[in-house]
XYZ file of C-alpha atoms in Angstrom:
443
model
C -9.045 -27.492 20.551
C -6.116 -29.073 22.515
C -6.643 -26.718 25.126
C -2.871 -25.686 25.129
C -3.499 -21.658 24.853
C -6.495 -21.676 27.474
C -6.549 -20.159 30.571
C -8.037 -21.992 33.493
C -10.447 -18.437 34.753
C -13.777 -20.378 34.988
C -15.302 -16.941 34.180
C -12.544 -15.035 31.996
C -12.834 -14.900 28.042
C -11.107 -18.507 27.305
C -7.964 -16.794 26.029
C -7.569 -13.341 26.923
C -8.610 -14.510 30.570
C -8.796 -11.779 32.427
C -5.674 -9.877 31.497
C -6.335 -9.215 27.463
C -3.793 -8.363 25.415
C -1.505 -5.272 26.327
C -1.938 -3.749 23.116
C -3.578 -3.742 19.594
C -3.096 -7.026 17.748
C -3.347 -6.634 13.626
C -3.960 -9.577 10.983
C -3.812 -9.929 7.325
C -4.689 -13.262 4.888
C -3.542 -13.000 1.579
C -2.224 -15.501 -1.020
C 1.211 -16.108 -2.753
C 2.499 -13.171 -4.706
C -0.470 -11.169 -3.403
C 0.845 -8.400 -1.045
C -2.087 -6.349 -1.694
C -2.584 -6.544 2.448
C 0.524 -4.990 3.156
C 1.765 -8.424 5.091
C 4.593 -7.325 6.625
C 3.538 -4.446 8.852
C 0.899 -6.847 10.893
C 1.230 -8.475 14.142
C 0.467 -11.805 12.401
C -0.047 -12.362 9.019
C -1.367 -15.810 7.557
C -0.595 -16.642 3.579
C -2.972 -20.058 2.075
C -0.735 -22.494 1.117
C -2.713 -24.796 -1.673
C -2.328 -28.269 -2.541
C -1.343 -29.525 -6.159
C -5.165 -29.570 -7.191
C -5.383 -26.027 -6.600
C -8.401 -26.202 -4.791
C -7.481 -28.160 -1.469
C -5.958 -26.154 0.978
C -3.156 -27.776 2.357
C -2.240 -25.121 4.895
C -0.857 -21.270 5.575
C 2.588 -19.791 5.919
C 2.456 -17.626 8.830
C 4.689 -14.227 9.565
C 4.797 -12.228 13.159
C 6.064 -8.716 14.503
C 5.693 -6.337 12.228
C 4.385 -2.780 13.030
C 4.758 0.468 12.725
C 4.249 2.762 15.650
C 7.155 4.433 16.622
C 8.525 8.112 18.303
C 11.096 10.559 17.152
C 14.381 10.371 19.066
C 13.160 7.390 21.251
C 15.145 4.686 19.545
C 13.616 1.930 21.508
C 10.457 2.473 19.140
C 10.855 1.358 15.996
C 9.479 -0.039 12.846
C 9.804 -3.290 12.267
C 9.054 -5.644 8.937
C 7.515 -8.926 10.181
C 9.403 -12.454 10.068
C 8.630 -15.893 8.971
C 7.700 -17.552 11.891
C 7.032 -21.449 9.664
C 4.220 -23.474 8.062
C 1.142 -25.333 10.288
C -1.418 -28.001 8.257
C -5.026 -26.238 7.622
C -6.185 -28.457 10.830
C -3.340 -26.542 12.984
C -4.305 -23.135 12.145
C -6.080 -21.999 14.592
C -4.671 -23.600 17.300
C -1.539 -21.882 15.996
C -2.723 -18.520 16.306
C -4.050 -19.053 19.538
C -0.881 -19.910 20.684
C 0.778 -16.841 19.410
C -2.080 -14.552 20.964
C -1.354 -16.688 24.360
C 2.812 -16.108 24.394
C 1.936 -12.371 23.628
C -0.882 -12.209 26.426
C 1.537 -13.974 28.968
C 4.525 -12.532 27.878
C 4.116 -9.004 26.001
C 5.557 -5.821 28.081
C 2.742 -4.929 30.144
C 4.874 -2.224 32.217
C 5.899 0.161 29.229
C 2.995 0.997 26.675
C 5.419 2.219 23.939
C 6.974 -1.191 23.884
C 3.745 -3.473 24.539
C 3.548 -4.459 20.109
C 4.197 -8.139 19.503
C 7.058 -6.827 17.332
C 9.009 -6.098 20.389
C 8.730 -9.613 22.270
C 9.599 -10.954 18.577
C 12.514 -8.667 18.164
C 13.405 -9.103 21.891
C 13.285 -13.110 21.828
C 14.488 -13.639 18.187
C 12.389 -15.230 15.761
C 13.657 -18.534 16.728
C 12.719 -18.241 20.300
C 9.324 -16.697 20.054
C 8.910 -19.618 17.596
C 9.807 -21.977 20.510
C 7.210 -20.488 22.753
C 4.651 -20.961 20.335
C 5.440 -24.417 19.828
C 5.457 -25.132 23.799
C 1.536 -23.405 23.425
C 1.003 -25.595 20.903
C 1.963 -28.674 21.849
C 4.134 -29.263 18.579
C 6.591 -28.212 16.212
C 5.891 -25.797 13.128
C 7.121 -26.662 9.775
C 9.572 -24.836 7.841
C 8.302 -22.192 5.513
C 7.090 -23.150 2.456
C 8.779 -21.383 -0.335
C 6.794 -18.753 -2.334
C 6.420 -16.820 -5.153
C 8.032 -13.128 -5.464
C 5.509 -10.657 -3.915
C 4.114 -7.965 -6.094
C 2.149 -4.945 -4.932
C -1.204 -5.132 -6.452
C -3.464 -2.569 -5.850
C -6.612 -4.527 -7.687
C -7.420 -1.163 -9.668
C -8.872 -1.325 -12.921
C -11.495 -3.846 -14.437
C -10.947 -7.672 -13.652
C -13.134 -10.283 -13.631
C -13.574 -11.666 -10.381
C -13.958 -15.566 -10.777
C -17.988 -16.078 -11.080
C -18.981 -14.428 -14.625
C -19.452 -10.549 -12.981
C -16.808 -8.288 -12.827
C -14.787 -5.826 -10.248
C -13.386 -2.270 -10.766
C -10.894 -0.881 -8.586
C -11.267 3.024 -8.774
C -8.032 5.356 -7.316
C -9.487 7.445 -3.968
C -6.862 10.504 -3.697
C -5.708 9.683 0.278
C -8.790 7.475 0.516
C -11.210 11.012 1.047
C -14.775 10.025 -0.088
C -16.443 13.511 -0.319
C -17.827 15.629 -3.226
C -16.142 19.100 -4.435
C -16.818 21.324 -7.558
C -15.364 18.737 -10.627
C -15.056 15.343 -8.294
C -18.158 13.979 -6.666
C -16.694 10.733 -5.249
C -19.574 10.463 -2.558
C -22.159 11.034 -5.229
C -20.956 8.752 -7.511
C -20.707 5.788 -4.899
C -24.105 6.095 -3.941
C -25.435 6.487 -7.960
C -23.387 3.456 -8.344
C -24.935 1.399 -5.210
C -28.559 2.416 -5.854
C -28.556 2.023 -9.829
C -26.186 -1.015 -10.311
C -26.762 -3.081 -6.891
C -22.297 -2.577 -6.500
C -20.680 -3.906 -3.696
C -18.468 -1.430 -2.019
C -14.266 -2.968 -0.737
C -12.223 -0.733 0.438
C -8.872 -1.318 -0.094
C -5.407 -0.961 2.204
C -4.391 1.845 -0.088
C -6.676 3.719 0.594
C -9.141 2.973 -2.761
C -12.298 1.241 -3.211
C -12.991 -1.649 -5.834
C -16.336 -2.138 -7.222
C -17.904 -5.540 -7.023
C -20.798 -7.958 -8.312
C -21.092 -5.757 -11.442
C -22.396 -6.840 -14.533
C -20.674 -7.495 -17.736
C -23.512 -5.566 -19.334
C -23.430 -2.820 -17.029
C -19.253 -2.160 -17.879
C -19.699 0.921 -20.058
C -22.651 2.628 -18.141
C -20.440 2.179 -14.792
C -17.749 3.941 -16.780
C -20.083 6.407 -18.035
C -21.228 7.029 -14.013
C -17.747 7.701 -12.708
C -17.165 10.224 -16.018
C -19.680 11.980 -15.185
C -18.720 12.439 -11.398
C -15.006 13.440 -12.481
C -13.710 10.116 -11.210
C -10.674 9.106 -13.473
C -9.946 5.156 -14.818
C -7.073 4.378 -13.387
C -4.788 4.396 -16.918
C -6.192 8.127 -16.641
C -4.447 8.607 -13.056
C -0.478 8.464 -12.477
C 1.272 5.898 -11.296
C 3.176 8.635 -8.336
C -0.143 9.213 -7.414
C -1.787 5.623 -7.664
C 0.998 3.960 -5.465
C 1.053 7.119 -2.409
C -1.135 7.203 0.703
C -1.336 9.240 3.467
C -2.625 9.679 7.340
C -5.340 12.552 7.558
C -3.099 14.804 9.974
C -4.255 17.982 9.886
C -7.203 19.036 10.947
C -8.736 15.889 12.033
C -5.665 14.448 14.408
C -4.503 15.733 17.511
C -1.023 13.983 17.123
C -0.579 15.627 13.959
C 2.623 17.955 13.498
C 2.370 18.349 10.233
C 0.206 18.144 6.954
C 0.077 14.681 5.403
C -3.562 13.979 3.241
C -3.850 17.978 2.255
C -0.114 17.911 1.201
C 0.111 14.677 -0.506
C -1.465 15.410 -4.204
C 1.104 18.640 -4.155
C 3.972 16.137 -3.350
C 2.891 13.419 -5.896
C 2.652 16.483 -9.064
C 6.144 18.060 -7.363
C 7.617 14.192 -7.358
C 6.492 13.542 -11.128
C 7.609 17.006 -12.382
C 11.492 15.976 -10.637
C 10.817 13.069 -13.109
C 10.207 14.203 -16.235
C 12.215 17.236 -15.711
C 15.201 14.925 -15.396
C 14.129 12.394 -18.181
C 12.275 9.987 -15.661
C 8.644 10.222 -16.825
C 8.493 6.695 -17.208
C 9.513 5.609 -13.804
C 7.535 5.561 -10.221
C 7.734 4.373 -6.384
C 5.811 4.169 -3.501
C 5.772 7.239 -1.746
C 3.855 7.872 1.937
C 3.223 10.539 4.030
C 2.250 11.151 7.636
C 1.942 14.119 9.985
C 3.713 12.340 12.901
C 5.939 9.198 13.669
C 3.016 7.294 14.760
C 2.994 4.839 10.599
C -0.674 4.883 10.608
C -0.164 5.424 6.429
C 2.629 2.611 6.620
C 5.302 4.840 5.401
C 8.209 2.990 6.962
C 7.585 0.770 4.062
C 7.764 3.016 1.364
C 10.355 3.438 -1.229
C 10.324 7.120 -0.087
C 8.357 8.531 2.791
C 7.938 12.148 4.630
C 7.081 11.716 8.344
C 6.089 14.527 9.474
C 8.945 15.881 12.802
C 7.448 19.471 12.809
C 5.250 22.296 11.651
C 6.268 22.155 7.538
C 9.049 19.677 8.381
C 9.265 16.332 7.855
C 11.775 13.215 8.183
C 12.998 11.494 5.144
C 12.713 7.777 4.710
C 14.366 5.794 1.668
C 14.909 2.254 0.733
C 11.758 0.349 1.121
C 10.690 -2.676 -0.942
C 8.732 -1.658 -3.740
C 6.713 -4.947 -3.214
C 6.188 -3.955 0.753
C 7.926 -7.272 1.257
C 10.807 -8.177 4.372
C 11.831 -4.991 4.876
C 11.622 -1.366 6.380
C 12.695 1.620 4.871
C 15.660 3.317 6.521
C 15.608 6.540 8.458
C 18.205 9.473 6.715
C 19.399 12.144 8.700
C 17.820 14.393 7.109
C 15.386 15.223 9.902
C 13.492 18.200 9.382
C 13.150 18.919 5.063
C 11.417 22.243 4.841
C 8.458 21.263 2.872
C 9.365 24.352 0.678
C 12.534 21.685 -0.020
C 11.218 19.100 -1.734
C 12.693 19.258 -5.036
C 15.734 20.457 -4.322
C 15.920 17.277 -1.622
C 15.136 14.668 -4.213
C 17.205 16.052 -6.766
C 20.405 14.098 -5.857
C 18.455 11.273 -4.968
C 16.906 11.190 -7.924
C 20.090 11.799 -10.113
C 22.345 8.774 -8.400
C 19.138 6.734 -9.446
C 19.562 7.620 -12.750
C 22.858 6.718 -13.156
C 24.167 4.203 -11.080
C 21.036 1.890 -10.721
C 21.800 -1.961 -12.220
C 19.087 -2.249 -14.104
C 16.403 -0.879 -16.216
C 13.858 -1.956 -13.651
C 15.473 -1.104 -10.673
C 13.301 -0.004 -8.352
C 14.464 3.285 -6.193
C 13.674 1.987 -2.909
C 15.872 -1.362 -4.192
C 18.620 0.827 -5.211
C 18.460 2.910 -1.749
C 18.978 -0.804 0.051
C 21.635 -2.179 -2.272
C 23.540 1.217 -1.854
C 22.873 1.621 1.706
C 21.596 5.209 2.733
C 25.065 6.440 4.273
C 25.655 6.451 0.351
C 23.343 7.894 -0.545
C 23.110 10.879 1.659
C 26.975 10.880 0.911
C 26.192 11.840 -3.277
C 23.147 13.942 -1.750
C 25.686 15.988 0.534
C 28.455 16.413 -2.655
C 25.790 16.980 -5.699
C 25.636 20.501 -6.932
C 21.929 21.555 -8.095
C 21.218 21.211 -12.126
C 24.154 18.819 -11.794
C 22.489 15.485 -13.518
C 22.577 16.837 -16.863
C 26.596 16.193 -16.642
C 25.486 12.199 -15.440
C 24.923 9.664 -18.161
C 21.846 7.618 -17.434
C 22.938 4.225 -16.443
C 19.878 3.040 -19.396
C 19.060 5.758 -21.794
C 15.161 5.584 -22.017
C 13.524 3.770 -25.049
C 13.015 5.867 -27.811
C 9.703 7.414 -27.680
C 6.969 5.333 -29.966
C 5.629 7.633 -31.730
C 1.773 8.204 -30.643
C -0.849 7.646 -33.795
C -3.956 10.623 -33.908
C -6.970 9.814 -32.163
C -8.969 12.193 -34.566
C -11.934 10.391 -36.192
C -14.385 12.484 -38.477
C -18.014 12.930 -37.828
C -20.549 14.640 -40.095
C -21.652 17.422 -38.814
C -25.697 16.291 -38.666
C -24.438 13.376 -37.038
C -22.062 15.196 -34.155
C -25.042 17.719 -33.758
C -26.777 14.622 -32.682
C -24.039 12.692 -30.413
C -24.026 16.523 -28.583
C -27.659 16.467 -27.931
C -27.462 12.647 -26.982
C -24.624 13.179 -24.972
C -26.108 16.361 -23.329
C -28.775 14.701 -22.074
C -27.266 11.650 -20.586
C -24.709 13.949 -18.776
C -21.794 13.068 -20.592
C -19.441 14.870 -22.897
C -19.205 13.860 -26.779
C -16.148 12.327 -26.684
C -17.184 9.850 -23.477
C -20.836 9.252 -25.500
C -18.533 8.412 -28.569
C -16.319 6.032 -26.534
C -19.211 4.151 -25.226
C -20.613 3.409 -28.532
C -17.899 2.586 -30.487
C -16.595 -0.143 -27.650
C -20.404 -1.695 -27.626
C -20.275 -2.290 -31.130
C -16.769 -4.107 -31.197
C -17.026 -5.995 -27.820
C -21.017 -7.071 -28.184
């Protein structure tokens, strides 16, 4: 501790003092490549920086001002994607982030609350000279930012083995709503899983859970479990749906102006059936929705949000990174889409997609930024309903493999059997069957 980010209040916290901060201060630690934490939308967000050996840590790159929070028609709120601030040596680290939480307690607006994020002392001195500050706290200079790996979205869904011989399942939560209704007893499976297989329960920043400490042993009965509570593996769910979140809204917030969670599985089947209607099964895109300005579902980073501006109306957003990486989405002018207008709003979007992206693989929200949304809404404002079946596809879609029969026979003693079997562990056939069949191959 050089003491450089203490306050000298003989009595005060040692460095909050007595003032605190002026508002809410969000972290995130991840690793390179893994933007699993969202990075970009926190106050300050730390990534480990390894040595050679792969086992020493040598240090962290650290990012500052991003947020969310912002307000309809008050353009001095805004999102904002955080920047790269440098690189400190593992023995600096903390004496770096008490420096940053020291320039924002001395300096962060403490007159107007709607401006009182980091973000806005970063955006208002410029990366560079918040940087400076720190460094003055500090008592040195930061090192440049070491270079990193391209950031992928990982969600940590499906089985993996988690580095110590047991194994971790990441299980898709619709809007992150743990409750039981008639065909999906999320709640009820949780707590079958925690009391029969000892699980460990993470919950995830989209909104899912991932099952830890289980046992390679225990794989097919944990399968088995979430069958028979109507919980889907996650090559069962979509990828529309597996990559979309959403704020609760209505009824359980009072900022809410609009459905977001209740809303949000009729958007995802509405978004995929735009898709496939169009030839577009195949591709996907993080979508968000919220029932006010406010981000708490992060949708200013989305590839295509719907924030919500009124009673059945919301704001479209386009142009985020599909990797949530450096970058906001951009605000259209389209500022109050009648929910009923969904389709017919991402029609056009979808179509100039189709046929002017550069790539196979390019992502929506990295053709909205490459474009530039004025363009965008330009084609949107010109394009004539029904009117991409006249558009080539920029890449015509593979040809479709065709899909071999998954029809095995079974005596008819023998299936009377499985039914009984299956019957009276609570499973269907077909799941009973499964099970079986993968113990004998795998051991």
């Amino acid at each position: 501790d050089n003491g450089n980010a203490i306050t000298p209040a003989p009595r005060g916290e040692p460095i909050y003092g007595r003032t605190y901060l002026p508002k809410k201060f969000k972290m995130a630690v991840t690793v390179p490549g893994d933007n699993s934490v969202d990075l970009y939308i926190n106050d300050v967000g730390a990534v480990v920086i390894m040595e050679p050996d792969g086992k020493t840590v040598k240090g962290f790159n650290i990012v500052v001002g991003g947020g969310m929070g912002r307000t309809h028609r008050k353009e001095e709120t805004f999102a904002r994607a955080a920047d790269h601030l440098g690189f400190v040596k593992e023995a600096d680290f903390f004496e770096c982030l008490k420096a940053i939480i020291a320039v924002q307690r001395d300096h962060g607006n403490r007159e107007v609350r709607s401006s009182a994020r980091l973000k806005y002392l970063v955006h208002t001195l410029g990366v560079d000279g918040f940087r400076a500050l720190v460094e003055k706290y500090l008592g040195q200079k930061m090192e440049p930012w070491v270079p990193l790996p391209e950031w992928k979205y990982l969600d940590w869904m499906g089985w993996h083995e988690q580095g110590d011989g047991k194994l971790m399942l990441g299980i898709n939560v619709e809007q992150g709503r743990v409750a039981d209704s008639p065909g999906l007893r999320v709640k009820s499976c949780l707590r079958a899983l925690v009391d029969n297989y000892g699980v460990d329960l993470l919950l995830t920043p989209s909104q899912s859970i991932v099952l830890r400490n289980i046992q390679p042993a225990q794989k097919y009965d944990v399968e088995a479990v979430l069958r028979e509570h109507g919980i889907k593996l996650i090559d069962e769910v979509d990828a529309i749906t597996r990559k979309s979140i959403a704020c609760p809204a209505f009824p359980l917030c009072g900022l809410a102006m609009t459905e977001a969670e209740r809303v949000q599985p009729q958007i995802n089947a509405r978004l995929l059936a735009v898709l496939r209607m169009m030839g577009m099964g195949s591709d996907d895109f993080v979508t968000r929705t919220t029932g006010c300005p406010n981000g708490c579902a992060r949708p200013y980073m989305a590839e295509i949000a719907f924030v919500g501006s009124g009673p059945n109306a919301y704001q479209l957003w386009l142009g985020g990174s599909p990797n949530q990486a450096e970058r906001t989405a951009v605000a259209t002018s389209i500022f109050k889409m009648k929910f009923e207008d969904l389709e017919a709003t991402v029609e056009p979007i979808f179509a100039m997609w189709r046929s002017q992206r550069n790539s196979p693989t390019e992502a929506l929200g990295d053709f909205c930024h490459r474009v530039g949304v004025p363009v965008v809404e330009e084609f949107m404002a010109a394009y004539e309903p029904g009117a991409w079946k006249g558009m080539a596809p920029a890449f015509p879609p593979p040809p479709a493999v065709e899909t071999p029969t998954a029809t095995v026979g079974v005596a008819s003693d023998l299936l009377v059997k499985i039914e009984e079997e299956a019957s009276a562990r609570g499973l269907d056939a077909p799941s009973l069957l499964d099970m079986i069949v993968r113990e004998a191959l795998e051991g």
